[in-house]
Amino acid sequence: MDASEPFTVDTVLAPVDGSDESATAVEYAIGVADRYDAAVHALFVLGRGVIRGLDAGTVDETDIVENTQGFFDDIGDIAEDAGVPIATSVDDGFSQTRKTRHPGNVVLDTADDIDADFIVLPREPVTRAEAEVLEKAAEYVLSYASQPVLSV
């Protein structure tokens, strides 16, 4: 971007994992999108335990779908109230067969696929012992994203 060109944003990527921190990140993403008359794309990244459970048959896929859809419904209401268009998708953040597949890669690959101009993601809270899916990816995304990143 040239210094004479204004900063523009058409698509804000908001990776989420269902945590309270990711819901807060979506609220910030909606705020950024509202400011720049942009759209939000919320990417729900499924964690290692969920993927392993689905593969092993110990996690009910219907429960995952219901939880994910419930989260999307909640953030969809917030986006609608702000007048910001929102798209959603789900991807697995881990693979048993691909060593390089982790939440950070999934976020950056999705950002490239949807041509995101800006990324808003949650970072690890200081007080919690067990990190959620995206909290582990925040440092990676901050280090390697070609888009501006806001970590909240």
CSV table of C-alpha atoms in Angstrom, one decimal:
chain,number,residue,atom,x,y,z
A,1,MET,CA,0.0,0.0,0.0
A,2,ASP,CA,1.3,3.4,-1.0
A,3,ALA,CA,1.2,6.2,1.6
A,4,SER,CA,-1.0,8.2,-0.7
A,5,GLU,CA,-3.6,5.4,-0.9
A,6,PRO,CA,-6.3,5.4,1.8
A,7,PHE,CA,-6.6,2.3,4.0
A,8,THR,CA,-9.5,0.2,2.8
A,9,VAL,CA,-11.1,-3.0,4.2
A,10,ASP,CA,-13.6,-5.1,2.3
A,11,THR,CA,-13.5,-8.3,4.3
A,12,VAL,CA,-12.6,-8.8,8.0
A,13,LEU,CA,-11.8,-12.4,9.0
A,14,ALA,CA,-12.8,-13.4,12.5
A,15,PRO,CA,-11.5,-16.8,13.5
A,16,VAL,CA,-13.6,-18.2,16.4
A,17,ASP,CA,-13.6,-21.3,18.6
A,18,GLY,CA,-16.8,-20.8,20.6
A,19,SER,CA,-15.0,-19.2,23.6
A,20,ASP,CA,-16.0,-16.0,25.2
A,21,GLU,CA,-12.7,-14.5,24.0
A,22,SER,CA,-13.6,-15.3,20.4
A,23,ALA,CA,-17.1,-13.8,20.8
A,24,THR,CA,-15.4,-10.6,21.9
A,25,ALA,CA,-13.1,-10.8,18.9
A,26,VAL,CA,-16.1,-11.0,16.6
A,27,GLU,CA,-17.6,-7.9,18.2
A,28,TYR,CA,-14.4,-6.1,17.4
A,29,ALA,CA,-14.4,-7.5,13.9
A,30,ILE,CA,-18.0,-6.2,13.4
A,31,GLY,CA,-16.8,-2.8,14.7
A,32,VAL,CA,-13.9,-2.7,12.2
A,33,ALA,CA,-16.3,-3.8,9.4
A,34,ASP,CA,-18.8,-1.2,10.3
A,35,ARG,CA,-16.2,1.5,10.3
A,36,TYR,CA,-14.9,0.6,6.8
A,37,ASP,CA,-18.3,-0.5,5.3
A,38,ALA,CA,-17.0,-4.1,5.0
A,39,ALA,CA,-18.2,-7.6,5.6
A,40,VAL,CA,-17.2,-10.1,8.3
A,41,HIS,CA,-16.3,-13.7,7.7
A,42,ALA,CA,-16.4,-15.8,10.9
A,43,LEU,CA,-14.4,-19.0,10.7
A,44,PHE,CA,-15.1,-21.6,13.4
A,45,VAL,CA,-11.9,-23.6,13.9
A,46,LEU,CA,-12.5,-27.0,15.5
A,47,GLY,CA,-10.0,-28.1,18.1
A,48,ARG,CA,-7.8,-31.2,18.3
A,49,GLY,CA,-10.1,-32.9,20.9
A,50,VAL,CA,-13.2,-32.4,18.7
A,51,ILE,CA,-11.4,-33.7,15.6
A,52,ARG,CA,-10.0,-36.8,17.4
A,53,GLY,CA,-13.4,-37.4,19.0
A,54,LEU,CA,-15.2,-37.2,15.6
A,55,ASP,CA,-12.6,-39.5,14.0
A,56,ALA,CA,-13.0,-42.0,16.9
A,57,GLY,CA,-16.8,-41.7,17.1
A,58,THR,CA,-16.7,-40.5,20.7
A,59,VAL,CA,-18.0,-37.1,19.9
A,60,ASP,CA,-21.5,-36.6,18.4
A,61,GLU,CA,-21.3,-34.7,15.2
A,62,THR,CA,-24.9,-33.4,15.8
A,63,ASP,CA,-23.8,-31.8,19.1
A,64,ILE,CA,-20.9,-30.0,17.3
A,65,VAL,CA,-23.2,-28.8,14.6
A,66,GLU,CA,-25.7,-27.5,17.1
A,67,ASN,CA,-23.0,-25.7,19.2
A,68,THR,CA,-21.4,-24.2,16.2
A,69,GLN,CA,-24.7,-23.0,14.7
A,70,GLY,CA,-25.8,-21.6,18.1
A,71,PHE,CA,-22.6,-19.6,18.2
A,72,PHE,CA,-23.1,-18.4,14.6
A,73,ASP,CA,-26.7,-17.4,15.4
A,74,ASP,CA,-25.5,-15.3,18.4
A,75,ILE,CA,-22.8,-13.5,16.4
A,76,GLY,CA,-25.2,-13.2,13.4
A,77,ASP,CA,-27.6,-11.2,15.6
A,78,ILE,CA,-24.8,-8.8,16.7
A,79,ALA,CA,-23.8,-8.3,13.1
A,80,GLU,CA,-27.4,-7.8,12.0
A,81,ASP,CA,-27.9,-5.2,14.7
A,82,ALA,CA,-24.9,-3.3,13.4
A,83,GLY,CA,-25.9,-3.7,9.8
A,84,VAL,CA,-22.8,-5.6,8.9
A,85,PRO,CA,-23.0,-8.6,6.5
A,86,ILE,CA,-21.5,-11.8,7.9
A,87,ALA,CA,-20.6,-15.1,6.3
A,88,THR,CA,-19.6,-18.2,8.2
A,89,SER,CA,-17.6,-21.3,7.7
A,90,VAL,CA,-16.2,-24.2,9.8
A,91,ASP,CA,-12.8,-25.9,9.4
A,92,ASP,CA,-10.8,-28.4,11.4
A,93,GLY,CA,-7.7,-26.9,13.0
A,94,PHE,CA,-5.8,-30.2,13.2
A,95,SER,CA,-5.1,-33.2,11.1
A,96,GLN,CA,-4.0,-36.7,12.0
A,97,THR,CA,-2.4,-37.1,8.6
A,98,ARG,CA,-0.9,-33.6,7.8
A,99,LYS,CA,1.7,-32.4,10.2
A,100,THR,CA,1.5,-28.8,9.0
A,101,ARG,CA,-2.2,-28.4,9.6
A,102,HIS,CA,-2.8,-26.4,12.8
A,103,PRO,CA,-5.1,-23.5,13.7
A,104,GLY,CA,-2.6,-20.8,12.6
A,105,ASN,CA,-2.3,-22.3,9.1
A,106,VAL,CA,-6.1,-22.7,8.8
A,107,VAL,CA,-6.6,-19.0,9.7
A,108,LEU,CA,-4.0,-17.8,7.3
A,109,ASP,CA,-5.1,-20.1,4.5
A,110,THR,CA,-8.7,-19.0,4.9
A,111,ALA,CA,-7.6,-15.3,4.9
A,112,ASP,CA,-6.0,-15.9,1.6
A,113,ASP,CA,-8.9,-17.9,0.2
A,114,ILE,CA,-11.5,-15.2,1.0
A,115,ASP,CA,-9.2,-12.3,0.2
A,116,ALA,CA,-9.4,-10.9,3.7
A,117,ASP,CA,-8.0,-7.4,4.3
A,118,PHE,CA,-8.0,-7.5,8.1
A,119,ILE,CA,-8.0,-10.3,10.8
A,120,VAL,CA,-9.3,-10.0,14.3
A,121,LEU,CA,-8.6,-12.9,16.6
A,122,PRO,CA,-8.6,-13.6,20.3
A,123,ARG,CA,-5.4,-14.0,22.3
A,124,GLU,CA,-4.7,-16.1,25.3
A,125,PRO,CA,-6.1,-14.7,28.6
A,126,VAL,CA,-3.5,-14.5,31.4
A,127,THR,CA,-5.6,-16.3,34.0
A,128,ARG,CA,-6.7,-19.5,32.2
A,129,ALA,CA,-4.6,-22.7,32.5
A,130,GLU,CA,-6.1,-24.5,29.5
A,131,ALA,CA,-5.9,-22.5,26.3
A,132,GLU,CA,-8.7,-22.7,23.7
A,133,VAL,CA,-8.0,-23.5,20.0
A,134,LEU,CA,-7.3,-20.1,18.7
A,135,GLU,CA,-5.4,-18.8,21.6
A,136,LYS,CA,-2.6,-21.2,20.6
A,137,ALA,CA,-2.7,-19.8,17.1
A,138,ALA,CA,-2.6,-16.1,17.9
A,139,GLU,CA,1.2,-15.7,18.0
A,140,TYR,CA,1.6,-17.7,14.7
A,141,VAL,CA,-1.0,-15.5,12.9
A,142,LEU,CA,0.5,-12.3,14.3
A,143,SER,CA,3.9,-13.4,13.1
A,144,TYR,CA,3.0,-14.6,9.6
A,145,ALA,CA,-0.1,-12.8,8.4
A,146,SER,CA,0.2,-10.5,5.4
A,147,GLN,CA,-2.9,-8.6,6.5
A,148,PRO,CA,-3.2,-6.3,9.5
A,149,VAL,CA,-4.1,-8.2,12.6
A,150,LEU,CA,-5.9,-7.0,15.7
A,151,SER,CA,-5.5,-9.4,18.7
A,152,VAL,CA,-8.1,-8.8,21.4
